[in-house]
Short mmCIF file of C-alpha atoms and ligand atoms in Angstrom, two decimals:
data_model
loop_
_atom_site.label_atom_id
_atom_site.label_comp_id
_atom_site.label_asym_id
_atom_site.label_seq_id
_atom_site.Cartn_x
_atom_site.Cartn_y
_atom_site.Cartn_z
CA UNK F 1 -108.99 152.29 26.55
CA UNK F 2 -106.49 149.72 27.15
CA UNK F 3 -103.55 150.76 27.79
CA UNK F 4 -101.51 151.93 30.95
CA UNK F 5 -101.40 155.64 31.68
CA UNK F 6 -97.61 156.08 32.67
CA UNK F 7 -98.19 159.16 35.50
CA UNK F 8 -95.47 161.44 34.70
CA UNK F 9 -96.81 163.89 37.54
CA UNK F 10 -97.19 161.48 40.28
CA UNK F 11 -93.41 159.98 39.49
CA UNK F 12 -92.17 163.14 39.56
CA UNK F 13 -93.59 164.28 42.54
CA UNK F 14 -91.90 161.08 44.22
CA UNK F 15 -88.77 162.08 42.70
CA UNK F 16 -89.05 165.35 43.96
CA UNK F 17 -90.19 163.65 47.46
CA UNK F 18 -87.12 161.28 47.45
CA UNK F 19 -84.61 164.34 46.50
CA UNK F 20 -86.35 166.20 49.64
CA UNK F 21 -84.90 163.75 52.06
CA UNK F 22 -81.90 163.90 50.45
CA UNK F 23 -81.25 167.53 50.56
CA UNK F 24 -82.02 167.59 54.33
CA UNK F 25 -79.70 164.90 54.91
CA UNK F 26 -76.73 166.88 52.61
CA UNK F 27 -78.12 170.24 54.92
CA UNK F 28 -77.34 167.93 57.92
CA UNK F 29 -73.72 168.00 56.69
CA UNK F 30 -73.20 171.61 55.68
CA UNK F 31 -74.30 171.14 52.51
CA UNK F 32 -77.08 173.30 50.51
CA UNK F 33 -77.26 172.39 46.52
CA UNK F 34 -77.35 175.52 44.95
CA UNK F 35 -78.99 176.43 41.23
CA UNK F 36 -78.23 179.85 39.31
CA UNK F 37 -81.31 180.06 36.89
CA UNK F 38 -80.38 182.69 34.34
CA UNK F 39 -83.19 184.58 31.89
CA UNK F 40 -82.55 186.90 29.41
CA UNK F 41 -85.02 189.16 27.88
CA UNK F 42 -89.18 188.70 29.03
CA UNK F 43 -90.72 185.70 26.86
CA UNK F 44 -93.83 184.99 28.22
CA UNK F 45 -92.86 180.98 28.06
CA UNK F 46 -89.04 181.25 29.45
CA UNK F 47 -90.47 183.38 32.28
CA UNK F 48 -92.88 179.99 33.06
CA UNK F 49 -90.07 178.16 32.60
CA UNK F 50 -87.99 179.76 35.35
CA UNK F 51 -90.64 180.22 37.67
CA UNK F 52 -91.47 176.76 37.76
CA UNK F 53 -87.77 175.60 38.27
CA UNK F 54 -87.48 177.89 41.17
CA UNK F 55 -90.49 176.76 42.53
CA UNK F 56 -89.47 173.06 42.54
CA UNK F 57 -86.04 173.81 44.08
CA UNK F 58 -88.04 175.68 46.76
CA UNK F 59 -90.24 172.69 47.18
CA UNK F 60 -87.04 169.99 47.49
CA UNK F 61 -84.99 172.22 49.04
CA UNK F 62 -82.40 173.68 46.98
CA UNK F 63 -80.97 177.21 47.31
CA UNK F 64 -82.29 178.88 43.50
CA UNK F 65 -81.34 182.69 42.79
CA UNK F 66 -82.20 183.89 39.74
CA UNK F 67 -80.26 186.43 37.16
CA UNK F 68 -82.82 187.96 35.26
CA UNK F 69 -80.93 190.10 32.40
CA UNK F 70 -82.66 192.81 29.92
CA UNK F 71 -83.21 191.55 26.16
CA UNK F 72 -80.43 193.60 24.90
CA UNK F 73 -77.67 191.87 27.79
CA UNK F 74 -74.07 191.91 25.54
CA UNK F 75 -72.55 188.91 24.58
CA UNK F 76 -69.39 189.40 27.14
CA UNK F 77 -71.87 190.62 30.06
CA UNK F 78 -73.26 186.86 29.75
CA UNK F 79 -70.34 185.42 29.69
CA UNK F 80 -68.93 187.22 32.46
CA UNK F 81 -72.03 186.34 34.44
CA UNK F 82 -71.28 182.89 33.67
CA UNK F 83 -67.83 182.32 34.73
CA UNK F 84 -68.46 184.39 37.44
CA UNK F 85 -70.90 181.56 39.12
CA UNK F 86 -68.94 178.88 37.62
CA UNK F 87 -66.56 179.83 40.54
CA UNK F 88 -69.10 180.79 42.94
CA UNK F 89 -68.57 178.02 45.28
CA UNK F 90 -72.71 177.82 46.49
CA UNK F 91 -73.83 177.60 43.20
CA UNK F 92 -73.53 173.77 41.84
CA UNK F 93 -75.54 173.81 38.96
CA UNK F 94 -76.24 176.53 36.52
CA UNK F 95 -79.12 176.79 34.00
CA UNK F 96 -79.32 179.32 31.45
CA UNK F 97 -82.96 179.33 30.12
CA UNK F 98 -83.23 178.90 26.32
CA UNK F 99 -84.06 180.36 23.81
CA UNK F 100 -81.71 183.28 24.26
CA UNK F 101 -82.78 186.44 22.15
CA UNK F 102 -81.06 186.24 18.60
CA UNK F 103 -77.95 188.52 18.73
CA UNK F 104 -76.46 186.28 21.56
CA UNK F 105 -74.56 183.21 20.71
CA UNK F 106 -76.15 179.94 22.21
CA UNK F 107 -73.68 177.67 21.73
CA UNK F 108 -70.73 179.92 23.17
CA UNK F 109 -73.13 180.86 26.61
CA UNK F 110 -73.77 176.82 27.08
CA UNK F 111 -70.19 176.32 26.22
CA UNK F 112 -68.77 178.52 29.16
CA UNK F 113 -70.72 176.91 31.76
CA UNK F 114 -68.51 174.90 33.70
CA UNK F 115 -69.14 171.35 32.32
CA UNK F 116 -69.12 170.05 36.18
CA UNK F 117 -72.23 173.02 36.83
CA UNK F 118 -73.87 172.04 33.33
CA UNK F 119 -76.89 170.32 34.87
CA UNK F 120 -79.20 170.87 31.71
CA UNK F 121 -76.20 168.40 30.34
CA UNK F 122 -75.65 170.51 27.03
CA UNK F 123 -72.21 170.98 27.21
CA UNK F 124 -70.22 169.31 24.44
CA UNK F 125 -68.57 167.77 27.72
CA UNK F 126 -71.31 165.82 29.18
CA UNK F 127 -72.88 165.18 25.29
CA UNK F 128 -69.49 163.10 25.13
CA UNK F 129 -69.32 161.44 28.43
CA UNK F 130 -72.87 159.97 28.04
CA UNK F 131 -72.16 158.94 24.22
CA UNK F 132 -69.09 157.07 25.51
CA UNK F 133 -71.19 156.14 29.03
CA UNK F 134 -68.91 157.99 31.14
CA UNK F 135 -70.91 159.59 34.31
CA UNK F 136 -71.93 162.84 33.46
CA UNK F 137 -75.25 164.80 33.46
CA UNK F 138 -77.82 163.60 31.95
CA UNK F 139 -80.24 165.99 29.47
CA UNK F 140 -83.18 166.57 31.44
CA UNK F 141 -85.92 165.42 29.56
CA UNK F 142 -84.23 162.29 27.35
CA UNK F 143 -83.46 161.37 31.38
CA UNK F 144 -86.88 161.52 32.15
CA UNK F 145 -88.40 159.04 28.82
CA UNK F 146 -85.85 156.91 30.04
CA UNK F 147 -86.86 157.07 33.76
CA UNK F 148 -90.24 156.78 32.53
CA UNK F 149 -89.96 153.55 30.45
CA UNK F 150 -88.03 152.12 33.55
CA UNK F 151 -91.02 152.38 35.83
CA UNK F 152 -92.68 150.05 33.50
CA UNK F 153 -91.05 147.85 34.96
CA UNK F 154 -89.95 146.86 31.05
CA UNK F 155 -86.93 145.06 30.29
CA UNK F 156 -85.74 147.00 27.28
CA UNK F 157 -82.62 143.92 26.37
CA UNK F 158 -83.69 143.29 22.65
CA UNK F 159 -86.39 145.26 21.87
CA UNK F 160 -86.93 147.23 19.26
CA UNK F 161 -86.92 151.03 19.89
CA UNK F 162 -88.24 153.92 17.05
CA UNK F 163 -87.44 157.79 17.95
CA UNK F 164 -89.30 160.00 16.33
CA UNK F 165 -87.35 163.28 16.13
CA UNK F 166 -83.11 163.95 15.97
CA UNK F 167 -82.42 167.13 17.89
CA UNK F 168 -79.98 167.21 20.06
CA UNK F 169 -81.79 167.57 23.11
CA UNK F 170 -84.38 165.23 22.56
CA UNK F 171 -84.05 162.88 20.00
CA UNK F 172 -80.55 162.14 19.89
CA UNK F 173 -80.11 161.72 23.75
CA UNK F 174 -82.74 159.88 23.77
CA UNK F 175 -81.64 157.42 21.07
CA UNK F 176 -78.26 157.34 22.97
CA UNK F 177 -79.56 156.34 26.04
CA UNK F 178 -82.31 153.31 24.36
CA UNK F 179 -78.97 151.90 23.00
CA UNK F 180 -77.07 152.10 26.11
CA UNK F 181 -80.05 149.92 27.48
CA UNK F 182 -79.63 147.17 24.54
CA UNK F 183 -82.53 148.68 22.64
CA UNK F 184 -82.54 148.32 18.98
CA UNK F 185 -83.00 151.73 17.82
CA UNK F 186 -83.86 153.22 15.07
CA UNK F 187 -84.27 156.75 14.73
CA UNK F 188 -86.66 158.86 12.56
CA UNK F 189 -86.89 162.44 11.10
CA UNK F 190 -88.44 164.40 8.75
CA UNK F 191 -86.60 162.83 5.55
CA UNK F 192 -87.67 159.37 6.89
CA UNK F 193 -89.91 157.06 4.56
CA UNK F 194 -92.82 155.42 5.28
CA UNK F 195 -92.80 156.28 8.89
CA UNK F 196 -95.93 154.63 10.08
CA UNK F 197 -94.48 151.67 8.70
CA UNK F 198 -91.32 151.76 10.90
CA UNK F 199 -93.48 152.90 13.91
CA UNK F 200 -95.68 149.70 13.67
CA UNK F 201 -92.44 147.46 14.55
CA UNK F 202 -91.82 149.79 17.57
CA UNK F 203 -92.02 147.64 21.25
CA UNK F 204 -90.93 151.35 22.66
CA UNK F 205 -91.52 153.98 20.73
CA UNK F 206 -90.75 157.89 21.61
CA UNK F 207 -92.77 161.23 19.81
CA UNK F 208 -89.99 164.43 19.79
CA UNK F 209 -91.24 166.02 16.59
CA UNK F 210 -93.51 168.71 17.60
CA UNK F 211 -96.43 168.44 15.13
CA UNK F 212 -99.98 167.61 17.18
CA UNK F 213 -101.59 164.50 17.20
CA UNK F 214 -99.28 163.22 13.60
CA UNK F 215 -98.69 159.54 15.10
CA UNK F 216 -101.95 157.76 14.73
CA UNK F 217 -103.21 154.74 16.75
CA UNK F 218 -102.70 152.52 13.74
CA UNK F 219 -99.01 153.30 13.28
CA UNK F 220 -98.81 151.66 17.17
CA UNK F 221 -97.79 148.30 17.92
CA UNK F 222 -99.84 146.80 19.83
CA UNK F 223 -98.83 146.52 23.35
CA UNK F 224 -96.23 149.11 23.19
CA UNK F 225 -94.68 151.51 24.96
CA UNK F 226 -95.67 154.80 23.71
CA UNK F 227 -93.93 158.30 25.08
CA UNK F 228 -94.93 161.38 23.87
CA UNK F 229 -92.44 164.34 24.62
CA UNK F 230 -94.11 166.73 22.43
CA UNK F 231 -95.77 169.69 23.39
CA UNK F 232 -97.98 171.69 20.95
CA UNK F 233 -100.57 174.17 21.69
CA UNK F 234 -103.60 173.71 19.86
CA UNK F 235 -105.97 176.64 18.40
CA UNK F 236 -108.20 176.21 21.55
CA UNK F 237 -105.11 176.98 23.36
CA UNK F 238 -104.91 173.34 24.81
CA UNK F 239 -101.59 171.05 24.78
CA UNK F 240 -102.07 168.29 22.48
CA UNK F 241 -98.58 165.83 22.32
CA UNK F 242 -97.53 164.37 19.23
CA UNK F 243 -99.71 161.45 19.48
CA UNK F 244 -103.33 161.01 19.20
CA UNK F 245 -104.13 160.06 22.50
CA UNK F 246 -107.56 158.83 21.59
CA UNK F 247 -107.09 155.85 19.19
CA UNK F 248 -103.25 155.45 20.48
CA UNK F 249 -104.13 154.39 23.94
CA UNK F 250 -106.41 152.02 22.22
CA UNK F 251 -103.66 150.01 20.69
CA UNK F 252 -100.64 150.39 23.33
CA UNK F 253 -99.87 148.73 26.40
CA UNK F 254 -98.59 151.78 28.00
CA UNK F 255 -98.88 155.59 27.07
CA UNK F 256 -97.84 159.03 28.70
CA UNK F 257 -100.95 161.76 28.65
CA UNK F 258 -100.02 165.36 27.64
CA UNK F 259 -99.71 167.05 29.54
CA UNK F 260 -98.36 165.04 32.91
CA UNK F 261 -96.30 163.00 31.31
CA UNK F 262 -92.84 163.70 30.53
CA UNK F 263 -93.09 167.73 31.18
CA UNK F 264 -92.85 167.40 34.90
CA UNK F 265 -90.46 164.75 34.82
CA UNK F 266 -87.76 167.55 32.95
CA UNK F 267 -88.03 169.38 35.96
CA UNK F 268 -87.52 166.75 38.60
CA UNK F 269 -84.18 165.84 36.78
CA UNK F 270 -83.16 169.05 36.86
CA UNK F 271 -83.20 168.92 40.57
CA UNK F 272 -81.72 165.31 40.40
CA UNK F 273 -78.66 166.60 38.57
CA UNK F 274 -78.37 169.78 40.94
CA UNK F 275 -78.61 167.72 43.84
CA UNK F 276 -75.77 165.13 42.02
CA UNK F 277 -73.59 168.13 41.15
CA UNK F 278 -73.42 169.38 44.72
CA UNK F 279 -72.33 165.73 45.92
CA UNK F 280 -69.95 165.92 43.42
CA UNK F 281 -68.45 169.13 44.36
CA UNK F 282 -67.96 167.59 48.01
CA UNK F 283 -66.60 164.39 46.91
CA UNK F 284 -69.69 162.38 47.87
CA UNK F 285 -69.81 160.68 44.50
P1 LIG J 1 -86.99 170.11 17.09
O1 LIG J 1 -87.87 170.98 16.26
O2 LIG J 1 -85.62 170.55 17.41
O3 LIG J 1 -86.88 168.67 16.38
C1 LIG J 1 -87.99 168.05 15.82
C2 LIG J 1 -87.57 166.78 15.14
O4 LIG J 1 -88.73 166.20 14.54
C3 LIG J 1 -86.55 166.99 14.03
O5 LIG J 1 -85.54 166.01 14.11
C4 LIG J 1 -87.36 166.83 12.75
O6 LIG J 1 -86.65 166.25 11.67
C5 LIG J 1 -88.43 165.86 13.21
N1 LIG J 1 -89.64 166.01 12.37
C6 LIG J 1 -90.30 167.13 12.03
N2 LIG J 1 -91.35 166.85 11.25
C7 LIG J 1 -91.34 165.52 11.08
C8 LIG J 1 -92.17 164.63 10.35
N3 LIG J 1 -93.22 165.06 9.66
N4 LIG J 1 -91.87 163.32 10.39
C9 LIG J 1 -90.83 162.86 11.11
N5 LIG J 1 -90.01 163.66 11.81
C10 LIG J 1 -90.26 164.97 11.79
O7 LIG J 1 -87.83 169.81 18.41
P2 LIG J 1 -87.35 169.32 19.88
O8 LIG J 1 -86.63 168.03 19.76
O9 LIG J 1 -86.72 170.44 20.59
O10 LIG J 1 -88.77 169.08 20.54
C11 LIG J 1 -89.68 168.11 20.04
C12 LIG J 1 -91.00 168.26 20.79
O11 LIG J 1 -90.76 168.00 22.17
C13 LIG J 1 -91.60 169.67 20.75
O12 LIG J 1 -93.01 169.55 20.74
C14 LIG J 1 -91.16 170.29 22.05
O13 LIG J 1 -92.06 171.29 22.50
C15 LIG J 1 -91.21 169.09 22.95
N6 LIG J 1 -90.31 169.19 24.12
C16 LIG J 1 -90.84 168.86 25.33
C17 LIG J 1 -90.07 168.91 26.47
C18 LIG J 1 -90.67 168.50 27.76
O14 LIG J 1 -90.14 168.83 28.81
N7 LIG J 1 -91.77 167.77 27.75
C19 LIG J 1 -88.69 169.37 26.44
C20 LIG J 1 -88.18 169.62 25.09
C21 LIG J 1 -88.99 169.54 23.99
P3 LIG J 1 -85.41 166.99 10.94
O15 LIG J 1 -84.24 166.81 11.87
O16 LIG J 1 -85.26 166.24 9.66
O17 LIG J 1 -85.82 168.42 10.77
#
């Protein structure tokens, strides 16, 4: 193997070790961050989800409570949860774990959170800010690829970026925030042509699609900077990424393993943006 294994798990645990000191020093001052995790309904996977979040803001310090509501939660009884802790003055960040069960409407929940509480950064709001590169909250995980490639230590001025993938919580933000660092991007989806083709002229490229293993170590440049966000369980009930790790860390010069890659770094921006929406909220930013 020859390329660089970027260590998503040991960067976020320094993350998570940096935002420690920080949330003593903001307890030194009266201040607590505080997250309001909300779950509706009992999949197996959101349930993970939430228990990991509140186990990280236990770890760094942050005040979590959780608002675990049945399946068949109303419409208005979400929504009245939500601008309830939009003015609950010790929460500064609230999550509301997706997906929600079908008869509730997605976009109108994420819509109500208070755009300066929306630390997932889904709210049309924030989506705008960071298009126009206004400060705002970054999405979680397109923060952490980014955060990722800039441990590299890689300048990315002028080089030519591929995304794989054009949702809007991976592969658009993502795009978004390659261009903001004078990438050339291009971005890819399932319509594209001849992807391997465009892959191959990739210096950074960045896996959101959600289909094991598809890139292959000879659509990689060599040398380049690979980052796999996908997360696919396999029929031996293993997490493959969306790259073939075998022949693809053959080729690049650095690559991200699923999983510890850019999984644990979601979670330490989540605490990054809770921790930056409490400073907010007490004018120290
Ligand atoms: P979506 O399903 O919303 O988007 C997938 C994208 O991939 C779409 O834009 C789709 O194109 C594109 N695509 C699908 N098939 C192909 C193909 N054959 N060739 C090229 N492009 C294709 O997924 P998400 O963006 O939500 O997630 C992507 C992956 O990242 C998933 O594996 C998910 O589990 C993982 N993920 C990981 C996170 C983490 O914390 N590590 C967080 C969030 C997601 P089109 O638009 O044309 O349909």
């Amino acid at each position: 193997m020859s390329a660089k294994i970027i260590d998503g798990k040991a960067v976020s645990q320094s993350i998570r070790e940096e935002l420690r000191t920080e949330v003593a020093a903001l307890k030194g001052r009266g201040i607590t961050p505080g997250l309001a995790v909300v779950i509706v309904g009992d999949d197996p996977a959101s349930r993970v989800y939430v228990n990991n979040k509140k186990r990280a803001c236990a770890e760094v310090g942050i005040y979590s409570e959780e608002h675990a509501l049945p399946a068949g939660t109303r419409q208005e009884e979400l929504l009245e949860l939500v601008r309830r802790l939009n003015q609950d003055p010790a929460i500064h960040g609230i999550l509301v774990q997706l997906p929600l069960p079908d008869h509730l409407d997605e976009k109108a929940v994420l819509n109500t959170i208070d755009p300066d509480k929306d630390v997932d950064g889904f709210h049309p709001v924030n989506v705008g800010r960071m298009v126009v590169g206004e400060p705002c909250f970054l999405p979680c995980t397109p923060h952490g690829v980014l955060e990722l490639i800039r441990r590299t230590g890689i300048d990315l001025t002028g080089k030519r970026a591929v995304v794989i993938g054009r949702s809007n919580i991976v592969g658009k933000p993502v795009a978004i925030l390659l261009l903001q660092q004078n990438a050339t991007v291009t971005v890819c989806h399932s319509k594209t042509r001849d992807l391997p083709a465009i892959c191959r002229e990739a210096d950074v490229l960045v896996a959101a699609v959600g289909r094991a293993e598809m890139v292959k170590g000879d659509w990689i440049k060599p040398g380049a900077v690979v980052i796999d966000v996908g997360v696919n369980r396999g029929g031996d009930h293993k997490l493959y990424g969306d790259v073939e790790f075998a022949s693809a860390s053959q080729v690049a010069g650095y690559i991200t393993p699923v999983p510890g890659g850019v999984g644990p770094m979601t979670i330490a921006m989540l605490m990054k943006n809770t921790v930056q929406a409490a400073k907010r909220a007490h004018g120290l930013e």
